[in-house]
PDB file of C-alpha atoms in Angstrom:
ATOM      1  CA  UNK A   1     -23.651-100.284 -17.908  1.00 65.00           C
ATOM      2  CA  UNK A   2     -21.027-100.892 -20.460  1.00 70.00           C
ATOM      3  CA  UNK A   3     -22.782 -99.471 -23.675  1.00 74.00           C
ATOM      4  CA  UNK A   4     -25.950 -97.343 -24.026  1.00 78.00           C
ATOM      5  CA  UNK A   5     -27.980 -97.369 -27.321  1.00 80.00           C
ATOM      6  CA  UNK A   6     -29.415 -93.739 -28.449  1.00 81.00           C
ATOM      7  CA  UNK A   7     -31.755 -92.547 -31.312  1.00 79.00           C
ATOM      8  CA  UNK A   8     -33.402 -95.794 -31.476  1.00 79.00           C
ATOM      9  CA  UNK A   9     -30.418 -97.849 -31.709  1.00 74.00           C
ATOM     10  CA  UNK A  10     -28.725 -96.270 -34.605  1.00 75.00           C
ATOM     11  CA  UNK A  11     -25.839 -94.451 -31.983  1.00 80.00           C
ATOM     12  CA  UNK A  12     -23.967 -96.937 -29.545  1.00 79.00           C
ATOM     13  CA  UNK A  13     -21.564 -95.356 -27.026  1.00 80.00           C
ATOM     14  CA  UNK A  14     -19.429 -97.758 -25.681  1.00 78.00           C
ATOM     15  CA  UNK A  15     -17.317 -97.635 -21.949  1.00 73.00           C
ATOM     16  CA  UNK A  16     -14.439 -99.997 -23.539  1.00 69.00           C
ATOM     17  CA  UNK A  17     -12.017 -98.647 -20.793  1.00 61.00           C
ATOM     18  CA  UNK A  18     -13.432-100.606 -17.683  1.00 60.00           C
ATOM     19  CA  UNK A  19     -10.797-100.068 -15.218  1.00 63.00           C
ATOM     20  CA  UNK A  20     -10.057 -96.384 -16.340  1.00 62.00           C
ATOM     21  CA  UNK A  21      -8.109 -94.308 -13.725  1.00 62.00           C
ATOM     22  CA  UNK A  22      -8.112 -97.111 -10.977  1.00 60.00           C
ATOM     23  CA  UNK A  23     -12.201 -96.970 -10.855  1.00 60.00           C
ATOM     24  CA  UNK A  24     -12.355-100.922 -11.303  1.00 63.00           C
ATOM     25  CA  UNK A  25     -15.803-102.812 -10.476  1.00 65.00           C
ATOM     26  CA  UNK A  26     -17.467-101.665 -13.584  1.00 71.00           C
ATOM     27  CA  UNK A  27     -18.834-102.358 -16.848  1.00 75.00           C
ATOM     28  CA  UNK A  28     -17.251-102.621 -20.524  1.00 76.00           C
ATOM     29  CA  UNK A  29     -18.422-103.834 -23.808  1.00 80.00           C
ATOM     30  CA  UNK A  30     -17.433-104.292 -27.366  1.00 82.00           C
ATOM     31  CA  UNK A  31     -19.542-104.146 -30.427  1.00 82.00           C
ATOM     32  CA  UNK A  32     -18.965-106.952 -33.127  1.00 84.00           C
ATOM     33  CA  UNK A  33     -19.863-105.893 -36.683  1.00 84.00           C
ATOM     34  CA  UNK A  34     -19.787-108.780 -38.951  1.00 82.00           C
ATOM     35  CA  UNK A  35     -19.635-108.863 -42.647  1.00 84.00           C
ATOM     36  CA  UNK A  36     -22.482-111.114 -43.326  1.00 86.00           C
ATOM     37  CA  UNK A  37     -24.907-109.047 -40.766  1.00 82.00           C
ATOM     38  CA  UNK A  38     -24.039-105.533 -41.661  1.00 82.00           C
ATOM     39  CA  UNK A  39     -25.533-103.186 -40.606  1.00 81.00           C
ATOM     40  CA  UNK A  40     -26.787-105.404 -37.543  1.00 83.00           C
ATOM     41  CA  UNK A  41     -24.223-105.493 -34.745  1.00 82.00           C
ATOM     42  CA  UNK A  42     -23.988-107.452 -31.204  1.00 85.00           C
ATOM     43  CA  UNK A  43     -22.627-106.113 -28.148  1.00 82.00           C
ATOM     44  CA  UNK A  44     -21.039-107.864 -25.691  1.00 82.00           C
ATOM     45  CA  UNK A  45     -20.598-106.762 -21.888  1.00 79.00           C
ATOM     46  CA  UNK A  46     -18.343-107.851 -19.134  1.00 74.00           C
ATOM     47  CA  UNK A  47     -17.693-106.578 -15.935  1.00 72.00           C
ATOM     48  CA  UNK A  48     -13.982-105.579 -14.937  1.00 70.00           C
ATOM     49  CA  UNK A  49     -13.677-106.625 -11.299  1.00 68.00           C
ATOM     50  CA  UNK A  50     -10.487-103.766  -9.723  1.00 70.00           C
ATOM     51  CA  UNK A  51      -7.393-104.423 -10.965  1.00 70.00           C
ATOM     52  CA  UNK A  52      -5.433-104.816  -7.300  1.00 72.00           C
ATOM     53  CA  UNK A  53      -8.623-107.839  -6.937  1.00 71.00           C
ATOM     54  CA  UNK A  54      -7.510-109.837 -10.172  1.00 68.00           C
ATOM     55  CA  UNK A  55      -4.061-109.452  -9.534  1.00 71.00           C
ATOM     56  CA  UNK A  56      -4.602-111.256  -6.296  1.00 71.00           C
ATOM     57  CA  UNK A  57      -6.512-113.782  -7.883  1.00 66.00           C
ATOM     58  CA  UNK A  58      -3.909-114.728 -10.492  1.00 67.00           C
ATOM     59  CA  UNK A  59      -0.880-114.382  -7.843  1.00 69.00           C
ATOM     60  CA  UNK A  60      -2.737-116.565  -5.223  1.00 64.00           C
ATOM     61  CA  UNK A  61      -4.019-119.161  -7.812  1.00 62.00           C
ATOM     62  CA  UNK A  62      -2.101-122.255  -7.915  1.00 57.00           C
ATOM     63  CA  UNK A  63      -2.174-122.837 -11.302  1.00 58.00           C
ATOM     64  CA  UNK A  64      -1.655-118.910 -11.720  1.00 52.00           C
ATOM     65  CA  UNK A  65      -4.770-118.642 -13.774  1.00 51.00           C
ATOM     66  CA  UNK A  66      -4.416-121.831 -16.098  1.00 55.00           C
ATOM     67  CA  UNK A  67      -7.681-123.522 -16.356  1.00 58.00           C
ATOM     68  CA  UNK A  68      -9.716-120.942 -14.875  1.00 63.00           C
ATOM     69  CA  UNK A  69     -13.116-120.325 -15.380  1.00 68.00           C
ATOM     70  CA  UNK A  70     -12.443-116.471 -15.672  1.00 63.00           C
ATOM     71  CA  UNK A  71     -16.231-115.929 -16.093  1.00 68.00           C
ATOM     72  CA  UNK A  72     -17.200-117.438 -13.096  1.00 74.00           C
ATOM     73  CA  UNK A  73     -14.773-115.417 -10.965  1.00 68.00           C
ATOM     74  CA  UNK A  74     -15.559-112.223 -12.888  1.00 65.00           C
ATOM     75  CA  UNK A  75     -19.424-113.237 -11.655  1.00 71.00           C
ATOM     76  CA  UNK A  76     -18.029-114.089  -7.848  1.00 72.00           C
ATOM     77  CA  UNK A  77     -15.879-111.074  -7.985  1.00 66.00           C
ATOM     78  CA  UNK A  78     -18.819-108.685  -9.472  1.00 67.00           C
ATOM     79  CA  UNK A  79     -21.336-109.850  -6.479  1.00 71.00           C
ATOM     80  CA  UNK A  80     -18.477-108.554  -4.049  1.00 69.00           C
ATOM     81  CA  UNK A  81     -17.661-105.374  -5.437  1.00 66.00           C
ATOM     82  CA  UNK A  82     -20.465-103.898  -6.918  1.00 69.00           C
ATOM     83  CA  UNK A  83     -21.946-102.527  -3.919  1.00 71.00           C
ATOM     84  CA  UNK A  84     -18.690-100.901  -2.626  1.00 71.00           C
ATOM     85  CA  UNK A  85     -17.776 -99.596  -5.941  1.00 71.00           C
ATOM     86  CA  UNK A  86     -21.445 -98.081  -6.413  1.00 74.00           C
ATOM     87  CA  UNK A  87     -20.447 -96.220  -2.761  1.00 79.00           C
ATOM     88  CA  UNK A  88     -17.276 -95.198  -4.290  1.00 79.00           C
ATOM     89  CA  UNK A  89     -18.679 -93.941  -7.583  1.00 79.00           C
ATOM     90  CA  UNK A  90     -21.465 -91.948  -5.677  1.00 84.00           C
ATOM     91  CA  UNK A  91     -18.944 -90.274  -3.208  1.00 86.00           C
ATOM     92  CA  UNK A  92     -16.793 -89.192  -6.506  1.00 86.00           C
ATOM     93  CA  UNK A  93     -19.606 -88.045  -7.721  1.00 88.00           C
ATOM     94  CA  UNK A  94     -20.731 -86.021  -5.125  1.00 90.00           C
ATOM     95  CA  UNK A  95     -17.498 -84.506  -4.791  1.00 90.00           C
ATOM     96  CA  UNK A  96     -17.450 -83.458  -8.529  1.00 88.00           C
ATOM     97  CA  UNK A  97     -20.981 -81.865  -8.077  1.00 91.00           C
ATOM     98  CA  UNK A  98     -19.564 -79.606  -4.972  1.00 92.00           C
ATOM     99  CA  UNK A  99     -16.971 -78.871  -7.277  1.00 91.00           C
ATOM    100  CA  UNK A 100     -19.164 -77.843 -10.019  1.00 90.00           C
ATOM    101  CA  UNK A 101     -21.006 -75.480  -7.575  1.00 92.00           C
ATOM    102  CA  UNK A 102     -18.058 -74.193  -6.179  1.00 93.00           C
ATOM    103  CA  UNK A 103     -16.796 -72.984  -9.358  1.00 92.00           C
ATOM    104  CA  UNK A 104     -19.987 -71.725 -10.633  1.00 92.00           C
ATOM    105  CA  UNK A 105     -20.903 -70.113  -7.076  1.00 92.00           C
ATOM    106  CA  UNK A 106     -20.563 -66.451  -8.742  1.00 93.00           C
ATOM    107  CA  UNK A 107     -22.822 -67.208 -11.642  1.00 93.00           C
ATOM    108  CA  UNK A 108     -25.274 -68.898  -9.371  1.00 91.00           C
ATOM    109  CA  UNK A 109     -25.840 -65.939  -7.477  1.00 89.00           C
ATOM    110  CA  UNK A 110     -25.891 -63.717 -10.123  1.00 91.00           C
ATOM    111  CA  UNK A 111     -28.775 -65.524 -12.198  1.00 90.00           C
ATOM    112  CA  UNK A 112     -30.981 -65.852  -8.483  1.00 88.00           C
ATOM    113  CA  UNK A 113     -30.575 -62.321  -8.151  1.00 89.00           C
ATOM    114  CA  UNK A 114     -31.255 -61.369 -11.925  1.00 89.00           C
ATOM    115  CA  UNK A 115     -34.355 -63.453 -12.007  1.00 88.00           C
ATOM    116  CA  UNK A 116     -35.643 -62.034  -8.803  1.00 87.00           C
ATOM    117  CA  UNK A 117     -35.828 -65.761  -7.090  1.00 85.00           C
ATOM    118  CA  UNK A 118     -35.130 -64.177  -3.828  1.00 84.00           C
ATOM    119  CA  UNK A 119     -33.106 -65.781  -0.859  1.00 86.00           C
ATOM    120  CA  UNK A 120     -35.165 -69.003  -0.507  1.00 88.00           C
ATOM    121  CA  UNK A 121     -35.686 -71.166  -3.293  1.00 90.00           C
ATOM    122  CA  UNK A 122     -38.302 -74.649  -3.426  1.00 91.00           C
ATOM    123  CA  UNK A 123     -35.965 -78.000  -4.087  1.00 92.00           C
ATOM    124  CA  UNK A 124     -37.422 -78.054  -8.037  1.00 92.00           C
ATOM    125  CA  UNK A 125     -36.384 -74.508  -8.389  1.00 91.00           C
ATOM    126  CA  UNK A 126     -33.096 -75.153  -6.869  1.00 91.00           C
ATOM    127  CA  UNK A 127     -32.451 -78.155  -9.321  1.00 91.00           C
ATOM    128  CA  UNK A 128     -33.688 -76.295 -12.129  1.00 92.00           C
ATOM    129  CA  UNK A 129     -31.210 -73.493 -11.786  1.00 92.00           C
ATOM    130  CA  UNK A 130     -28.042 -75.903 -10.778  1.00 93.00           C
ATOM    131  CA  UNK A 131     -29.205 -78.112 -13.638  1.00 91.00           C
ATOM    132  CA  UNK A 132     -28.960 -75.125 -16.269  1.00 90.00           C
ATOM    133  CA  UNK A 133     -25.973 -73.319 -14.770  1.00 91.00           C
ATOM    134  CA  UNK A 134     -23.766 -76.267 -13.459  1.00 89.00           C
ATOM    135  CA  UNK A 135     -24.497 -79.254 -15.276  1.00 78.00           C
ATOM    136  CA  UNK A 136     -27.901 -81.200 -16.222  1.00 70.00           C
ATOM    137  CA  UNK A 137     -26.910 -84.529 -15.859  1.00 81.00           C
ATOM    138  CA  UNK A 138     -26.602 -84.777 -12.130  1.00 87.00           C
ATOM    139  CA  UNK A 139     -29.070 -85.994  -9.388  1.00 89.00           C
ATOM    140  CA  UNK A 140     -29.138 -82.577  -7.465  1.00 92.00           C
ATOM    141  CA  UNK A 141     -32.627 -83.688  -6.052  1.00 91.00           C
ATOM    142  CA  UNK A 142     -31.050 -86.698  -4.212  1.00 92.00           C
ATOM    143  CA  UNK A 143     -28.031 -84.463  -3.335  1.00 92.00           C
ATOM    144  CA  UNK A 144     -29.994 -81.890  -1.716  1.00 92.00           C
ATOM    145  CA  UNK A 145     -31.629 -84.519   0.683  1.00 92.00           C
ATOM    146  CA  UNK A 146     -28.066 -86.319   1.616  1.00 92.00           C
ATOM    147  CA  UNK A 147     -26.494 -82.863   2.095  1.00 92.00           C
ATOM    148  CA  UNK A 148     -29.660 -81.528   4.010  1.00 93.00           C
ATOM    149  CA  UNK A 149     -30.103 -78.224   2.280  1.00 92.00           C
ATOM    150  CA  UNK A 150     -33.702 -77.983   3.157  1.00 92.00           C
ATOM    151  CA  UNK A 151     -34.697 -75.208   6.120  1.00 91.00           C
ATOM    152  CA  UNK A 152     -37.903 -76.307   8.338  1.00 90.00           C
ATOM    153  CA  UNK A 153     -39.967 -75.095   5.406  1.00 89.00           C
ATOM    154  CA  UNK A 154     -38.214 -77.593   2.886  1.00 88.00           C
ATOM    155  CA  UNK A 155     -36.529 -74.739   0.978  1.00 91.00           C
ATOM    156  CA  UNK A 156     -32.991 -74.211   0.045  1.00 89.00           C
ATOM    157  CA  UNK A 157     -31.562 -70.839   1.570  1.00 86.00           C
TER     158      UNK A 157
END
């Protein structure tokens, strides 16, 4: 989503760069803090269609965007692009995960040897190791399934 509330709503993280690095089809948000309501705030979320699609919509519009209901257009674009964007984001995420594993490969091997974990690990043990040594915020168990890492005994070598 375009924002996340943490610490019982006392900390709000806002993703405002909706088409950052060309990754469109995602959410952004803004926080509005009005003096009369302080310290309360409102979060307004928005969907950002991919830049190419927005440019195409404006270019092909006979009115060049005048009088258009951009909320309606954005909602339609969201439906069309959200699945493709999710697939694209998942692919980029998996590439980042693989890169992280490659970069930390010596530390992973060293840890497995130091802990006497053997030559094959359960999926849970593998997830624990890569979460600790690589990055903990990835869906490692899902990646193990997708990458077909398990052998016939359900372990990862």
